[in-house]
């Protein structure tokens, strides 16, 4: 296919996909579960207001939000899903109340027929939609309000300091007095009520709830719908069809030839002052990796000892919701910093000179990144420790949304920093594009990916403090999926191809065509595949149809990975001097492995609607998360750092034994972490979710079983090997860049 046709295909895929994405975004705005202006009883007496629910959402966010249990299946995995837990407790209260009134004994003591009769009554009672859109009033029966008060008492004891719930609080890794006032607790319970109401209340004119009958719980009538089954089958058909077409097209069009230059073209490359200034970014990356891994160890340990770390009472000062927040946020920060720094190094290398003030810009961006990292982490601690009011928490504390937890002020600073980075990328590259050299097409695609990285993080500014949770989730996944999983992927593909062309291993024309082709294929499924995160977040059925179809197509580009891995391996053997680049290339090979396993296999396991219906919010999600985030993006970040360091310290002998040790310990440790612990626990939870319901799969009763605890403890093996690998990486970079060499 000609380059012109590939550019047309690229423009069509991006244009059509975003048109559809935005159109159904407007549908989500219109059909989101309504937040009532007021909640009243049968007599019309005011029980609470919509502002109470919105404040409750903010209070939930301030203590960590999605970093302390989940709501609608999104968040952390030690504590329960609060919507599933609330609904189960509400159901048990009502069934026991009716059972005592009608039969004079508890519900569990009834005959099967009597149980079935009360469960049918329960479903009719809970699922009926009593919201009046004209008056924005939700009317609930007195018995349901009694159930709310019963649940509120339980949650108040759990999130505050009821001694009777100390064991349960520890099992859930919830710090004592996470909520410090009765008023705040009352409002957060009202938010839990609303989020759970949306899960069990049928949409007007439908027999399906706002969350598409999620969470699974047969007792309340939440069972898989026909749409779940239908679109699961269709997604599998699309996957098989897409793979078939991909193999056919790949076999016909692949024309990338490996060249064999006699000498390394980068040997005598001039390194500008701004390129040297990038070195400090890599020091920070290594420090952030160590901090992130340490926080990961603490976070994982909270799963087995919820209120301490090997007997040391640290929960008072650094509770689970903070360690998990920082663990995830630092992963994003160090991976993004590694990639941004690689871009800052590559851009001026094209013509060997800096634009005016380029070094100053690199240094200012470095300071800005440090301020964002430190400021956001400090703000999150103050938010979780309840030292901020709700407005200040939104701006400077903890927003409560996984992957975008940082306060709005720090978000804005980060957006400004990304646009500064984009400016630093454009200035040295644009003059070369204007010259019309053979690299023009690849550089244009490079700048497009850079612009997308700056622009799409801005989607995190699209929700406000009191935005409906369904709408906020829509925009959050623009950041998590499109920014982290989407355009960074394009950026990485372009950078890898560009490095190989600069090394003289690939022809510019074939490299540009193949990168364009891969980008078109990736974005065909990748943009609309965003919807697979939104099946059960208060969205219309069309979102499920699109998400199922296009998330299946996301797996199709992984067919390219086998070709890419083999091709990279061949290049590593093409000529003698490439032995110096063995380990940077091997890290790219590991990216291919983790892309196939983590993003492909583990991703597709949870993507089909019927699978995700039972798995959303279980440990099958962090299986995909760890294998894809660190396995793909982390390993790629390390590989890019090593490429740059090889260029910066071209004449310096590397400690190949140390970097080899680093490579194998990181990969083996990550693999063991996943297969010995996260995956077995996730699969056990899936069985429990299918048989009993989501509430049971996430309960302390299930998660504290001896066998589950054993699997959780087994994680220490992979974690330890992995942590040793990060220390080895730190020592390698330190000895190469800082420690004085003996002459």
mmCIF file of N, CA, C and O in Angstrom, residues 6-59:
data_model
loop_
_atom_site.group_PDB
_atom_site.id
_atom_site.type_symbol
_atom_site.label_atom_id
_atom_site.label_comp_id
_atom_site.label_asym_id
_atom_site.label_seq_id
_atom_site.Cartn_x
_atom_site.Cartn_y
_atom_site.Cartn_z
ATOM 1 N N UNK A 6 -1.961 5.140 2.991
ATOM 2 C CA UNK A 6 -1.860 4.890 4.436
ATOM 3 C C UNK A 6 -2.209 6.142 5.232
ATOM 4 O O UNK A 6 -2.870 6.062 6.273
ATOM 5 N N UNK A 7 -1.773 7.305 4.738
ATOM 6 C CA UNK A 7 -2.121 8.552 5.416
ATOM 7 C C UNK A 7 -3.630 8.805 5.347
ATOM 8 O O UNK A 7 -4.244 9.260 6.320
ATOM 9 N N UNK A 8 -4.242 8.495 4.207
ATOM 10 C CA UNK A 8 -5.700 8.653 4.079
ATOM 11 C C UNK A 8 -6.406 7.714 5.050
ATOM 12 O O UNK A 8 -7.363 8.099 5.734
ATOM 13 N N UNK A 9 -5.927 6.466 5.115
ATOM 14 C CA UNK A 9 -6.516 5.496 6.039
ATOM 15 C C UNK A 9 -6.377 5.972 7.482
ATOM 16 O O UNK A 9 -7.314 5.855 8.285
ATOM 17 N N UNK A 10 -5.209 6.529 7.816
ATOM 18 C CA UNK A 10 -4.961 7.045 9.168
ATOM 19 C C UNK A 10 -5.957 8.162 9.499
ATOM 20 O O UNK A 10 -6.581 8.162 10.574
ATOM 21 N N UNK A 11 -6.132 9.100 8.561
ATOM 22 C CA UNK A 11 -7.043 10.227 8.790
ATOM 23 C C UNK A 11 -8.485 9.740 8.938
ATOM 24 O O UNK A 11 -9.231 10.224 9.804
ATOM 25 N N UNK A 12 -8.900 8.765 8.113
ATOM 26 C CA UNK A 12 -10.264 8.249 8.185
ATOM 27 C C UNK A 12 -10.522 7.520 9.493
ATOM 28 O O UNK A 12 -11.567 7.709 10.135
ATOM 29 N N UNK A 13 -9.577 6.684 9.908
ATOM 30 C CA UNK A 13 -9.749 5.922 11.151
ATOM 31 C C UNK A 13 -9.873 6.866 12.336
ATOM 32 O O UNK A 13 -10.777 6.728 13.175
ATOM 33 N N UNK A 14 -8.977 7.843 12.419
ATOM 34 C CA UNK A 14 -9.003 8.781 13.541
ATOM 35 C C UNK A 14 -10.275 9.627 13.500
ATOM 36 O O UNK A 14 -10.970 9.793 14.512
ATOM 37 N N UNK A 15 -10.619 10.159 12.319
ATOM 38 C CA UNK A 15 -11.787 11.027 12.203
ATOM 39 C C UNK A 15 -13.094 10.313 12.519
ATOM 40 O O UNK A 15 -13.906 10.802 13.321
ATOM 41 N N UNK A 16 -13.309 9.144 11.917
ATOM 42 C CA UNK A 16 -14.556 8.404 12.132
ATOM 43 C C UNK A 16 -14.643 7.902 13.573
ATOM 44 O O UNK A 16 -15.696 8.000 14.222
ATOM 45 N N UNK A 17 -13.538 7.361 14.085
ATOM 46 C CA UNK A 17 -13.550 6.793 15.437
ATOM 47 C C UNK A 17 -13.877 7.844 16.485
ATOM 48 O O UNK A 17 -14.705 7.606 17.377
ATOM 49 N N UNK A 18 -13.275 9.018 16.374
ATOM 50 C CA UNK A 18 -13.545 10.052 17.375
ATOM 51 C C UNK A 18 -14.941 10.650 17.211
ATOM 52 O O UNK A 18 -15.552 11.068 18.200
ATOM 53 N N UNK A 19 -15.453 10.667 16.002
ATOM 54 C CA UNK A 19 -16.836 11.111 15.804
ATOM 55 C C UNK A 19 -17.796 10.192 16.551
ATOM 56 O O UNK A 19 -18.707 10.652 17.255
ATOM 57 N N UNK A 20 -17.576 8.878 16.412
ATOM 58 C CA UNK A 20 -18.430 7.904 17.100
ATOM 59 C C UNK A 20 -18.227 7.989 18.610
ATOM 60 O O UNK A 20 -19.198 7.963 19.389
ATOM 61 N N UNK A 21 -16.972 8.112 19.036
ATOM 62 C CA UNK A 21 -16.668 8.178 20.459
ATOM 63 C C UNK A 21 -17.354 9.375 21.118
ATOM 64 O O UNK A 21 -17.942 9.260 22.201
ATOM 65 N N UNK A 22 -17.310 10.518 20.455
ATOM 66 C CA UNK A 22 -17.917 11.734 21.005
ATOM 67 C C UNK A 22 -19.443 11.664 20.935
ATOM 68 O O UNK A 22 -20.137 12.085 21.868
ATOM 69 N N UNK A 23 -19.971 11.107 19.834
ATOM 70 C CA UNK A 23 -21.429 10.994 19.725
ATOM 71 C C UNK A 23 -21.995 10.169 20.879
ATOM 72 O O UNK A 23 -22.966 10.576 21.532
ATOM 73 N N UNK A 24 -21.397 9.009 21.135
ATOM 74 C CA UNK A 24 -21.921 8.182 22.221
ATOM 75 C C UNK A 24 -21.545 8.738 23.591
ATOM 76 O O UNK A 24 -22.185 8.407 24.591
ATOM 77 N N UNK A 25 -20.549 9.610 23.620
ATOM 78 C CA UNK A 25 -20.288 10.353 24.847
ATOM 79 C C UNK A 25 -21.460 11.252 25.192
ATOM 80 O O UNK A 25 -21.866 11.358 26.360
ATOM 81 N N UNK A 26 -22.061 11.886 24.160
ATOM 82 C CA UNK A 26 -23.245 12.718 24.423
ATOM 83 C C UNK A 26 -24.414 11.863 24.906
ATOM 84 O O UNK A 26 -25.217 12.307 25.733
ATOM 85 N N UNK A 27 -24.517 10.618 24.401
ATOM 86 C CA UNK A 27 -25.565 9.707 24.869
ATOM 87 C C UNK A 27 -25.358 9.345 26.339
ATOM 88 O O UNK A 27 -26.314 9.206 27.103
ATOM 89 N N UNK A 28 -24.096 9.187 26.727
ATOM 90 C CA UNK A 28 -23.797 8.884 28.129
ATOM 91 C C UNK A 28 -24.214 10.054 29.020
ATOM 92 O O UNK A 28 -24.789 9.861 30.097
ATOM 93 N N UNK A 29 -23.945 11.273 28.572
ATOM 94 C CA UNK A 29 -24.395 12.454 29.314
ATOM 95 C C UNK A 29 -25.915 12.419 29.507
ATOM 96 O O UNK A 29 -26.428 12.700 30.591
ATOM 97 N N UNK A 30 -26.641 12.074 28.446
ATOM 98 C CA UNK A 30 -28.102 12.135 28.476
ATOM 99 C C UNK A 30 -28.726 10.969 29.237
ATOM 100 O O UNK A 30 -29.792 11.116 29.842
ATOM 101 N N UNK A 31 -28.071 9.801 29.217
ATOM 102 C CA UNK A 31 -28.674 8.605 29.800
ATOM 103 C C UNK A 31 -27.982 8.129 31.071
ATOM 104 O O UNK A 31 -28.243 7.022 31.542
ATOM 105 N N UNK A 32 -27.121 8.942 31.643
ATOM 106 C CA UNK A 32 -26.451 8.571 32.897
ATOM 107 C C UNK A 32 -27.481 8.398 34.010
ATOM 108 O O UNK A 32 -28.528 9.065 34.008
ATOM 109 N N UNK A 33 -27.223 7.515 34.963
ATOM 110 C CA UNK A 33 -28.154 7.371 36.102
ATOM 111 C C UNK A 33 -28.383 8.726 36.759
ATOM 112 O O UNK A 33 -27.419 9.405 37.130
ATOM 113 N N UNK A 34 -29.622 9.168 36.882
ATOM 114 C CA UNK A 34 -29.874 10.520 37.394
ATOM 115 C C UNK A 34 -29.563 10.652 38.881
ATOM 116 O O UNK A 34 -29.839 9.741 39.662
ATOM 117 N N UNK A 35 -28.966 11.772 39.241
ATOM 118 C CA UNK A 35 -28.816 12.113 40.655
ATOM 119 C C UNK A 35 -30.050 12.937 41.027
ATOM 120 O O UNK A 35 -30.232 14.047 40.520
ATOM 121 N N UNK A 36 -30.929 12.407 41.864
ATOM 122 C CA UNK A 36 -32.186 13.121 42.157
ATOM 123 C C UNK A 36 -31.927 14.424 42.897
ATOM 124 O O UNK A 36 -30.964 14.551 43.658
ATOM 125 N N UNK A 37 -32.798 15.384 42.661
ATOM 126 C CA UNK A 37 -32.723 16.628 43.429
ATOM 127 C C UNK A 37 -33.086 16.396 44.883
ATOM 128 O O UNK A 37 -32.570 17.057 45.782
ATOM 129 N N UNK A 38 -33.999 15.418 45.104
ATOM 130 C CA UNK A 38 -34.393 15.081 46.466
ATOM 131 C C UNK A 38 -34.845 13.620 46.522
ATOM 132 O O UNK A 38 -35.354 13.078 45.539
ATOM 133 N N UNK A 39 -34.653 13.013 47.665
ATOM 134 C CA UNK A 39 -35.134 11.658 47.926
ATOM 135 C C UNK A 39 -36.169 11.775 49.034
ATOM 136 O O UNK A 39 -35.889 12.330 50.106
ATOM 137 N N UNK A 40 -37.391 11.261 48.756
ATOM 138 C CA UNK A 40 -38.487 11.387 49.724
ATOM 139 C C UNK A 40 -39.080 10.004 50.005
ATOM 140 O O UNK A 40 -38.863 9.055 49.251
ATOM 141 N N UNK A 41 -39.835 9.911 51.102
ATOM 142 C CA UNK A 41 -40.530 8.653 51.405
ATOM 143 C C UNK A 41 -41.934 8.669 50.801
ATOM 144 O O UNK A 41 -42.308 9.616 50.101
ATOM 145 N N UNK A 42 -42.712 7.643 51.079
ATOM 146 C CA UNK A 42 -44.049 7.508 50.500
ATOM 147 C C UNK A 42 -44.962 8.678 50.859
ATOM 148 O O UNK A 42 -45.881 9.015 50.105
ATOM 149 N N UNK A 43 -44.708 9.305 51.995
ATOM 150 C CA UNK A 43 -45.537 10.433 52.433
ATOM 151 C C UNK A 43 -45.050 11.764 51.875
ATOM 152 O O UNK A 43 -45.626 12.815 52.161
ATOM 153 N N UNK A 44 -43.961 11.731 51.096
ATOM 154 C CA UNK A 44 -43.412 12.961 50.542
ATOM 155 C C UNK A 44 -42.455 13.669 51.476
ATOM 156 O O UNK A 44 -41.992 14.776 51.197
ATOM 157 N N UNK A 45 -42.122 13.041 52.602
ATOM 158 C CA UNK A 45 -41.198 13.643 53.569
ATOM 159 C C UNK A 45 -39.771 13.577 53.023
ATOM 160 O O UNK A 45 -39.312 12.538 52.558
ATOM 161 N N UNK A 46 -39.049 14.701 53.072
ATOM 162 C CA UNK A 46 -37.675 14.771 52.567
ATOM 163 C C UNK A 46 -36.744 13.923 53.436
ATOM 164 O O UNK A 46 -36.675 14.100 54.646
ATOM 165 N N UNK A 47 -36.008 13.025 52.773
ATOM 166 C CA UNK A 47 -35.040 12.178 53.480
ATOM 167 C C UNK A 47 -33.618 12.708 53.295
ATOM 168 O O UNK A 47 -32.862 12.811 54.251
ATOM 169 N N UNK A 48 -33.278 13.026 52.079
ATOM 170 C CA UNK A 48 -32.002 13.707 51.816
ATOM 171 C C UNK A 48 -32.035 14.288 50.411
ATOM 172 O O UNK A 48 -32.971 14.040 49.635
ATOM 173 N N UNK A 49 -31.031 15.081 50.077
ATOM 174 C CA UNK A 49 -31.025 15.839 48.820
ATOM 175 C C UNK A 49 -29.941 15.331 47.874
ATOM 176 O O UNK A 49 -29.045 14.579 48.258
ATOM 177 N N UNK A 50 -30.025 15.799 46.644
ATOM 178 C CA UNK A 50 -28.992 15.486 45.658
ATOM 179 C C UNK A 50 -27.642 16.047 46.057
ATOM 180 O O UNK A 50 -26.601 15.440 45.770
ATOM 181 N N UNK A 51 -27.638 17.203 46.724
ATOM 182 C CA UNK A 51 -26.363 17.769 47.187
ATOM 183 C C UNK A 51 -25.711 16.880 48.232
ATOM 184 O O UNK A 51 -24.477 16.793 48.303
ATOM 185 N N UNK A 52 -26.522 16.205 49.058
ATOM 186 C CA UNK A 52 -25.967 15.254 50.027
ATOM 187 C C UNK A 52 -25.243 14.119 49.290
ATOM 188 O O UNK A 52 -24.154 13.697 49.693
ATOM 189 N N UNK A 53 -25.850 13.630 48.200
ATOM 190 C CA UNK A 53 -25.239 12.546 47.416
ATOM 191 C C UNK A 53 -23.940 13.023 46.772
ATOM 192 O O UNK A 53 -22.915 12.325 46.807
ATOM 193 N N UNK A 54 -23.961 14.228 46.201
ATOM 194 C CA UNK A 54 -22.759 14.763 45.554
ATOM 195 C C UNK A 54 -21.646 15.011 46.568
ATOM 196 O O UNK A 54 -20.467 14.723 46.304
ATOM 197 N N UNK A 55 -22.006 15.549 47.732
ATOM 198 C CA UNK A 55 -20.994 15.722 48.785
ATOM 199 C C UNK A 55 -20.460 14.363 49.227
ATOM 200 O O UNK A 55 -19.263 14.216 49.496
ATOM 201 N N UNK A 56 -21.352 13.378 49.303
ATOM 202 C CA UNK A 56 -20.927 12.031 49.677
ATOM 203 C C UNK A 56 -19.944 11.452 48.682
ATOM 204 O O UNK A 56 -18.976 10.765 49.064
ATOM 205 N N UNK A 57 -20.168 11.732 47.399
ATOM 206 C CA UNK A 57 -19.216 11.294 46.369
ATOM 207 C C UNK A 57 -17.863 11.951 46.599
ATOM 208 O O UNK A 57 -16.815 11.305 46.491
ATOM 209 N N UNK A 58 -17.864 13.241 46.910
ATOM 210 C CA UNK A 58 -16.608 13.948 47.188
ATOM 211 C C UNK A 58 -15.900 13.409 48.431
ATOM 212 O O UNK A 58 -14.666 13.326 48.465
ATOM 213 N N UNK A 59 -16.667 13.044 49.450
ATOM 214 C CA UNK A 59 -16.077 12.497 50.676
ATOM 215 C C UNK A 59 -15.461 11.136 50.399
ATOM 216 O O UNK A 59 -14.339 10.839 50.849
#
